[in-house]
CSV table of C-alpha atoms in Angstrom, one decimal:
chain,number,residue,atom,x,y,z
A,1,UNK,CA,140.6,109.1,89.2
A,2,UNK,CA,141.9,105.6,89.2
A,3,UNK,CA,138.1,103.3,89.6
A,4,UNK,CA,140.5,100.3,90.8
A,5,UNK,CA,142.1,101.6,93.4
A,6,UNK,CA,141.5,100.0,97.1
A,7,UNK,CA,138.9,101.8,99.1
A,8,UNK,CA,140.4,104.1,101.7
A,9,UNK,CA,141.0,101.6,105.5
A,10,UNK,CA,138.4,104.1,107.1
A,11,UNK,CA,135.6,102.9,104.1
A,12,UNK,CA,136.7,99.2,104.8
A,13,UNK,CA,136.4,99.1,108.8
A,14,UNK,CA,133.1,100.7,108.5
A,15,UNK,CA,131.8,98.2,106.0
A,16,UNK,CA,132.7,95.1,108.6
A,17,UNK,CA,131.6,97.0,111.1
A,18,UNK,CA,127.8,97.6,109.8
A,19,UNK,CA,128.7,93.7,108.7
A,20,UNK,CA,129.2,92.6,112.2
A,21,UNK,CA,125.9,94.6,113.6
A,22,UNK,CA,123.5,93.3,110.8
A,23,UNK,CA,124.9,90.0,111.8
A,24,UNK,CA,124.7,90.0,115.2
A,25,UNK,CA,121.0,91.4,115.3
A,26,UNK,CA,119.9,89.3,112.9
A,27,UNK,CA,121.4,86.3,115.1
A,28,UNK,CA,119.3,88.6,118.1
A,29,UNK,CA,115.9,88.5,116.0
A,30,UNK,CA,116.2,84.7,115.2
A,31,UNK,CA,116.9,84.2,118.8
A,32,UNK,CA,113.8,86.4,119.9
A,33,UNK,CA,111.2,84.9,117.5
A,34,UNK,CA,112.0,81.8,118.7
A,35,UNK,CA,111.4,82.9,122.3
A,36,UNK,CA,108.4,84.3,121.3
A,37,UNK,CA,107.4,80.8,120.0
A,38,UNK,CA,108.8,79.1,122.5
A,39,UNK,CA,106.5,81.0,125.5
A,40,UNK,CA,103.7,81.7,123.5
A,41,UNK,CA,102.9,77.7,123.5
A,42,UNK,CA,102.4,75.5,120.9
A,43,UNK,CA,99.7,77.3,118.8
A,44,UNK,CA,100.9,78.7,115.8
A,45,UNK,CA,100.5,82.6,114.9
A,46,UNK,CA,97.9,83.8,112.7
A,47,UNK,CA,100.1,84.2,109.8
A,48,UNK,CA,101.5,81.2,109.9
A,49,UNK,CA,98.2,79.6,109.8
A,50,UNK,CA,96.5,81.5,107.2
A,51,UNK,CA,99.9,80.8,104.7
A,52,UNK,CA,100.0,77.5,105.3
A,53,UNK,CA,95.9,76.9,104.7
A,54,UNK,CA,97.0,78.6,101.3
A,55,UNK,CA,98.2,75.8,100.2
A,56,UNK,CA,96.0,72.9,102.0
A,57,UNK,CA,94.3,72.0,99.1
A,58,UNK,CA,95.3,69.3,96.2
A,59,UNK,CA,99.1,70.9,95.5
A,60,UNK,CA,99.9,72.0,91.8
A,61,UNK,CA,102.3,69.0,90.3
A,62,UNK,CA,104.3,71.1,89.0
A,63,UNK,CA,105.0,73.0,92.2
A,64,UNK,CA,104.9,69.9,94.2
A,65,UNK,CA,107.9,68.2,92.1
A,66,UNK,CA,109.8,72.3,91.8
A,67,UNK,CA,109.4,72.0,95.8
A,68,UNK,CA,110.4,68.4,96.3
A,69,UNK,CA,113.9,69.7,94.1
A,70,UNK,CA,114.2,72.2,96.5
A,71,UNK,CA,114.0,69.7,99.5
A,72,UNK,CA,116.7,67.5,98.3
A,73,UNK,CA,118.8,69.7,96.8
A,74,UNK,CA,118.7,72.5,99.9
A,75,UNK,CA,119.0,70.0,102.9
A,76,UNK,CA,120.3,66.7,103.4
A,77,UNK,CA,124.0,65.5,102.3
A,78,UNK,CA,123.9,67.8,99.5
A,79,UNK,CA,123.4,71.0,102.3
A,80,UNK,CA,126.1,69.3,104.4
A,81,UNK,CA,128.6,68.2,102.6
A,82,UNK,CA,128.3,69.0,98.6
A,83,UNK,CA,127.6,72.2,98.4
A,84,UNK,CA,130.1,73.5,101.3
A,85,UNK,CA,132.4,71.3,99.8
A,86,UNK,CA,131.9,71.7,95.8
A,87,UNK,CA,131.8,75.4,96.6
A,88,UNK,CA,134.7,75.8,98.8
A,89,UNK,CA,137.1,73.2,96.3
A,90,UNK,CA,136.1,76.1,93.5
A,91,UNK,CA,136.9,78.7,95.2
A,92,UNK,CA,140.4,77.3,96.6
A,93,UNK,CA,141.3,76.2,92.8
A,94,UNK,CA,140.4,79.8,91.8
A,95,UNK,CA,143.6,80.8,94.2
A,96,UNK,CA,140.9,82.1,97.0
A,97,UNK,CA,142.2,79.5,99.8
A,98,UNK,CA,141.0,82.1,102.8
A,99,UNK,CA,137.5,82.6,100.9
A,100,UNK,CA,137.0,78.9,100.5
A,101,UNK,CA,137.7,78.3,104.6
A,102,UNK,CA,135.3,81.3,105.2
A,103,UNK,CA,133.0,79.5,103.1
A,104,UNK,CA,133.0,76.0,104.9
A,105,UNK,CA,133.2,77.9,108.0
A,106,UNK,CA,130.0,80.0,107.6
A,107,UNK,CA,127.9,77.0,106.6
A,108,UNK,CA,129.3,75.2,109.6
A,109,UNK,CA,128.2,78.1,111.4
A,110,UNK,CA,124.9,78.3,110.5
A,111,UNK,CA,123.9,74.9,111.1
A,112,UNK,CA,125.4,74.4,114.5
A,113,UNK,CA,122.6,77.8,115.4
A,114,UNK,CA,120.1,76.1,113.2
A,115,UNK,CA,120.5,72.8,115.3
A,116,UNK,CA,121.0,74.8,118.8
A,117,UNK,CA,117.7,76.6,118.3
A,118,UNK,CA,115.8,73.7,116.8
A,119,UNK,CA,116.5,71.5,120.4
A,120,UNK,CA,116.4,75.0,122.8
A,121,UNK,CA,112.7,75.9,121.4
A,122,UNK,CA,111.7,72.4,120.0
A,123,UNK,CA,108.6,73.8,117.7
A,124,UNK,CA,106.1,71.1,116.4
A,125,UNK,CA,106.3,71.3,113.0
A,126,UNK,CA,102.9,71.9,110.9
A,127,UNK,CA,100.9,68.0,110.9
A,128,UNK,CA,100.0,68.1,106.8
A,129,UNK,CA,104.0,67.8,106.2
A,130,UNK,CA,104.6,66.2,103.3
A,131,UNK,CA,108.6,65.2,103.3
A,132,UNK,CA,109.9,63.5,106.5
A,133,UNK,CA,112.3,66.0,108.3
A,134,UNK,CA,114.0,66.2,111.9
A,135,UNK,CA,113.1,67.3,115.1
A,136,UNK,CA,112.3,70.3,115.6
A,137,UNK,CA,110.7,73.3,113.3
A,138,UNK,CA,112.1,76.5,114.4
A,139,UNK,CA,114.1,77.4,112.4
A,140,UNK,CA,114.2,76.2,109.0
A,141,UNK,CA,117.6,74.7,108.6
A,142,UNK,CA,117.0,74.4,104.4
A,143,UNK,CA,116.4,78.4,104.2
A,144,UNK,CA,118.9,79.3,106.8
A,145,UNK,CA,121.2,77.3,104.7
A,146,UNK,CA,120.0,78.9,101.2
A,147,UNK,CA,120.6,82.8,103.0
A,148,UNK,CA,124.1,81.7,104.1
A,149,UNK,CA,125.1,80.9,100.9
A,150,UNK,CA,123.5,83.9,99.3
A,151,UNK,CA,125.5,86.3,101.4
A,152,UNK,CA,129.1,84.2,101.1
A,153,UNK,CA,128.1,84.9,97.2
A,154,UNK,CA,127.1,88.6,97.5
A,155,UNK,CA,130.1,89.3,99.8
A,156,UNK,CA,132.4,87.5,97.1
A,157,UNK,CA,131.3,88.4,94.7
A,158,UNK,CA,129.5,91.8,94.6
A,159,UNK,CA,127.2,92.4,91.8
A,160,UNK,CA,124.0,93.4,91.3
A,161,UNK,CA,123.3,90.6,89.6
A,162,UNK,CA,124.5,87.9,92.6
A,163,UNK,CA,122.2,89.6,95.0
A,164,UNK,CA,119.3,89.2,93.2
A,165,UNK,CA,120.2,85.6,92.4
A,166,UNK,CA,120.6,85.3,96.3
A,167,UNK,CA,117.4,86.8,97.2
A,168,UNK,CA,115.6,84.9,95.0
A,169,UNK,CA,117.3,81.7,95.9
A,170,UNK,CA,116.7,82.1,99.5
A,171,UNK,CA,112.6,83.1,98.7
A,172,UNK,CA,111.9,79.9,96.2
A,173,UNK,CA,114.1,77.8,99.3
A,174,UNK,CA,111.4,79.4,101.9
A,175,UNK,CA,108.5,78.9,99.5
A,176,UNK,CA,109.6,75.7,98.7
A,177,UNK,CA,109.2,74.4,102.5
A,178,UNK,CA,106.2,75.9,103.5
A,179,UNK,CA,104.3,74.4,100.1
A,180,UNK,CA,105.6,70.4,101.4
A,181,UNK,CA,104.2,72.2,104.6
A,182,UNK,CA,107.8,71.1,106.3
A,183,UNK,CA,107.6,74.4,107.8
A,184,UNK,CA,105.7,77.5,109.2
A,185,UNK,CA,106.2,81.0,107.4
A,186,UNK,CA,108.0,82.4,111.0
A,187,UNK,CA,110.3,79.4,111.0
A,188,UNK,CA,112.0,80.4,107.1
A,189,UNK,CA,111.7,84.2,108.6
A,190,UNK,CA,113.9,82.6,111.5
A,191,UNK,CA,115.8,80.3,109.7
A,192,UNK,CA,117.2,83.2,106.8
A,193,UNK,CA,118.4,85.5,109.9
A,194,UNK,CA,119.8,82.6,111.3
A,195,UNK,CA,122.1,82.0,107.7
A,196,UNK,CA,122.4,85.3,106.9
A,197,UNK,CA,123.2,86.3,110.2
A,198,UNK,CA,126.2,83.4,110.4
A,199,UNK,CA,127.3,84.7,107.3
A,200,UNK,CA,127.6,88.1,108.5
A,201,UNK,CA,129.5,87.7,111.5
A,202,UNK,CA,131.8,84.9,109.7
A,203,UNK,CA,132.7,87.2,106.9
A,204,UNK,CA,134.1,90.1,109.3
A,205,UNK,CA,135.8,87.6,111.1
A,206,UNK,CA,137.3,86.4,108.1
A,207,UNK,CA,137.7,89.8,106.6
A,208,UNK,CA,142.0,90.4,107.1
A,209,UNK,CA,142.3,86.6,105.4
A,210,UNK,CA,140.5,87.2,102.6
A,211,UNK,CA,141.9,90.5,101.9
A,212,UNK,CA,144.9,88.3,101.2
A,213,UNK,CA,143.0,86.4,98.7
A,214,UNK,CA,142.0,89.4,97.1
A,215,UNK,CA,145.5,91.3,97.1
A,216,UNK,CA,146.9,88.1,95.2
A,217,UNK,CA,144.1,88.3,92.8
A,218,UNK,CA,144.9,91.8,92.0
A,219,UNK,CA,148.4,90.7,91.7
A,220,UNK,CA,147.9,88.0,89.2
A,221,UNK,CA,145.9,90.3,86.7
A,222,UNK,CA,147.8,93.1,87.0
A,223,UNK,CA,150.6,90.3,85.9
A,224,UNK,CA,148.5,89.5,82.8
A,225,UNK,CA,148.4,92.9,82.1
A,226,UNK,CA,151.1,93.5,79.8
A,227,UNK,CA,153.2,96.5,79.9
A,228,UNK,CA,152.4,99.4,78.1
A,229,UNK,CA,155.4,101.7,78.5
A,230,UNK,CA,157.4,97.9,76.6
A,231,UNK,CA,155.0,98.1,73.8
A,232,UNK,CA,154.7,101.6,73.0
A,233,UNK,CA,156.9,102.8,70.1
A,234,UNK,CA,160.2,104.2,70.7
């Protein structure tokens, strides 16, 4: 049984398919916590309170300066324009041209929702924040952006190994805000269905072009491959 062959079209369809329904509903959830926030008034829920009191005492330093890292590096010009950019010029050198537009599209994506949500539901962000940030708290544009790129890298990339990276990035990004107490807990819960959810819906919509980046990928190393019937003895 040949490990490297293509998976059958009927495998394929079904995979974008669960990809576009985990999208959308995650896109659905965002949209209803925010709702819920939104009519609820401007109080807070329980949860949110009791994680952010968690950390309303003097902050660890070393935390602190791990969490102001995580502010500058996950929002910001480096969010808009480096990473999207850095990532998308690597993967376009690395012959994935299709990739690298999903790429800059799906970070587009998810900050276009970010922003639309942040004005429809304007949520007062927590009064003990300790970074300056925009209008608007729902939903947390820094974690929405950190799940976005941790699906584009699970989806190109998919190991074991990338996912976990990805969860973990996306956790320590959500951490990260509610410790400068930037954010509530719900608003990282909204903002990583917001990314992932762009991510989701981008990568099926995408799916045909990067196929094409992936057939020319298996083209160029089965190119380096050199041929065995040529080199075996005669």
């Amino acid at each position: 049984m040949d490990l490297d062959a293509a998976p059958p079209p009927f495998v394929t369809v079904r995979s974008e398919r669960v990809r576009a329904v985990a999208g959308l509903v995650m896109i659905a959830l965002a949209c209803g916590l925010g709702a819920w926030v939104y009519f609820r008034g401007p109080s807070p829920f329980a949860i949110d309170v009791w994680w952010n009191q968690l950390f309303a005492s003097a902050p660890v330093q070393p935390v602190l300066t791990f969490a102001y890292v995580m502010n500058e590096i996950g929002g910001y010009v480096t969010a808009i324009l480096i990473v999207p950019l850095g990532g998308a010029l690597a993967l376009f050198l690395s012959g994935r041209r299709w990739t690298a537009l999903y790429f800059l599209a799906a970070s587009a994506g998810s900050a276009v929702l970010v922003q639309v949500l942040k004005q429809t539901f304007g949520r007062a962000r927590p009064e003990d924040i300790l970074v300056l940030a925009d209008f608007g708290s729902f939903p947390s544009g820094h974690t929405a952006n950190a799940a976005t790129i941790a699906v584009v890298a699970a989806i190109v990339f998919p190991a074991l190994w990338v996912r976990i990276a990805g969860a973990a990035w996306v956790v320590l990004m959500a951490f990260s805000r509610t410790y400068l107490h930037a954010h509530w807990l719900s608003d990282t819960v909204g903002g990583a269905l917001v990314g992932a959810g762009a991510a989701f819906v981008l990568a099926v919509a995408f799916s045909r072009l990067r196929a094409r980046d992936d057939d020319r990928a298996t083209l160029r190393r089965s190119r380096r491959v050199p041929d065995a019937s040529s080199s075996a003895p005669s």
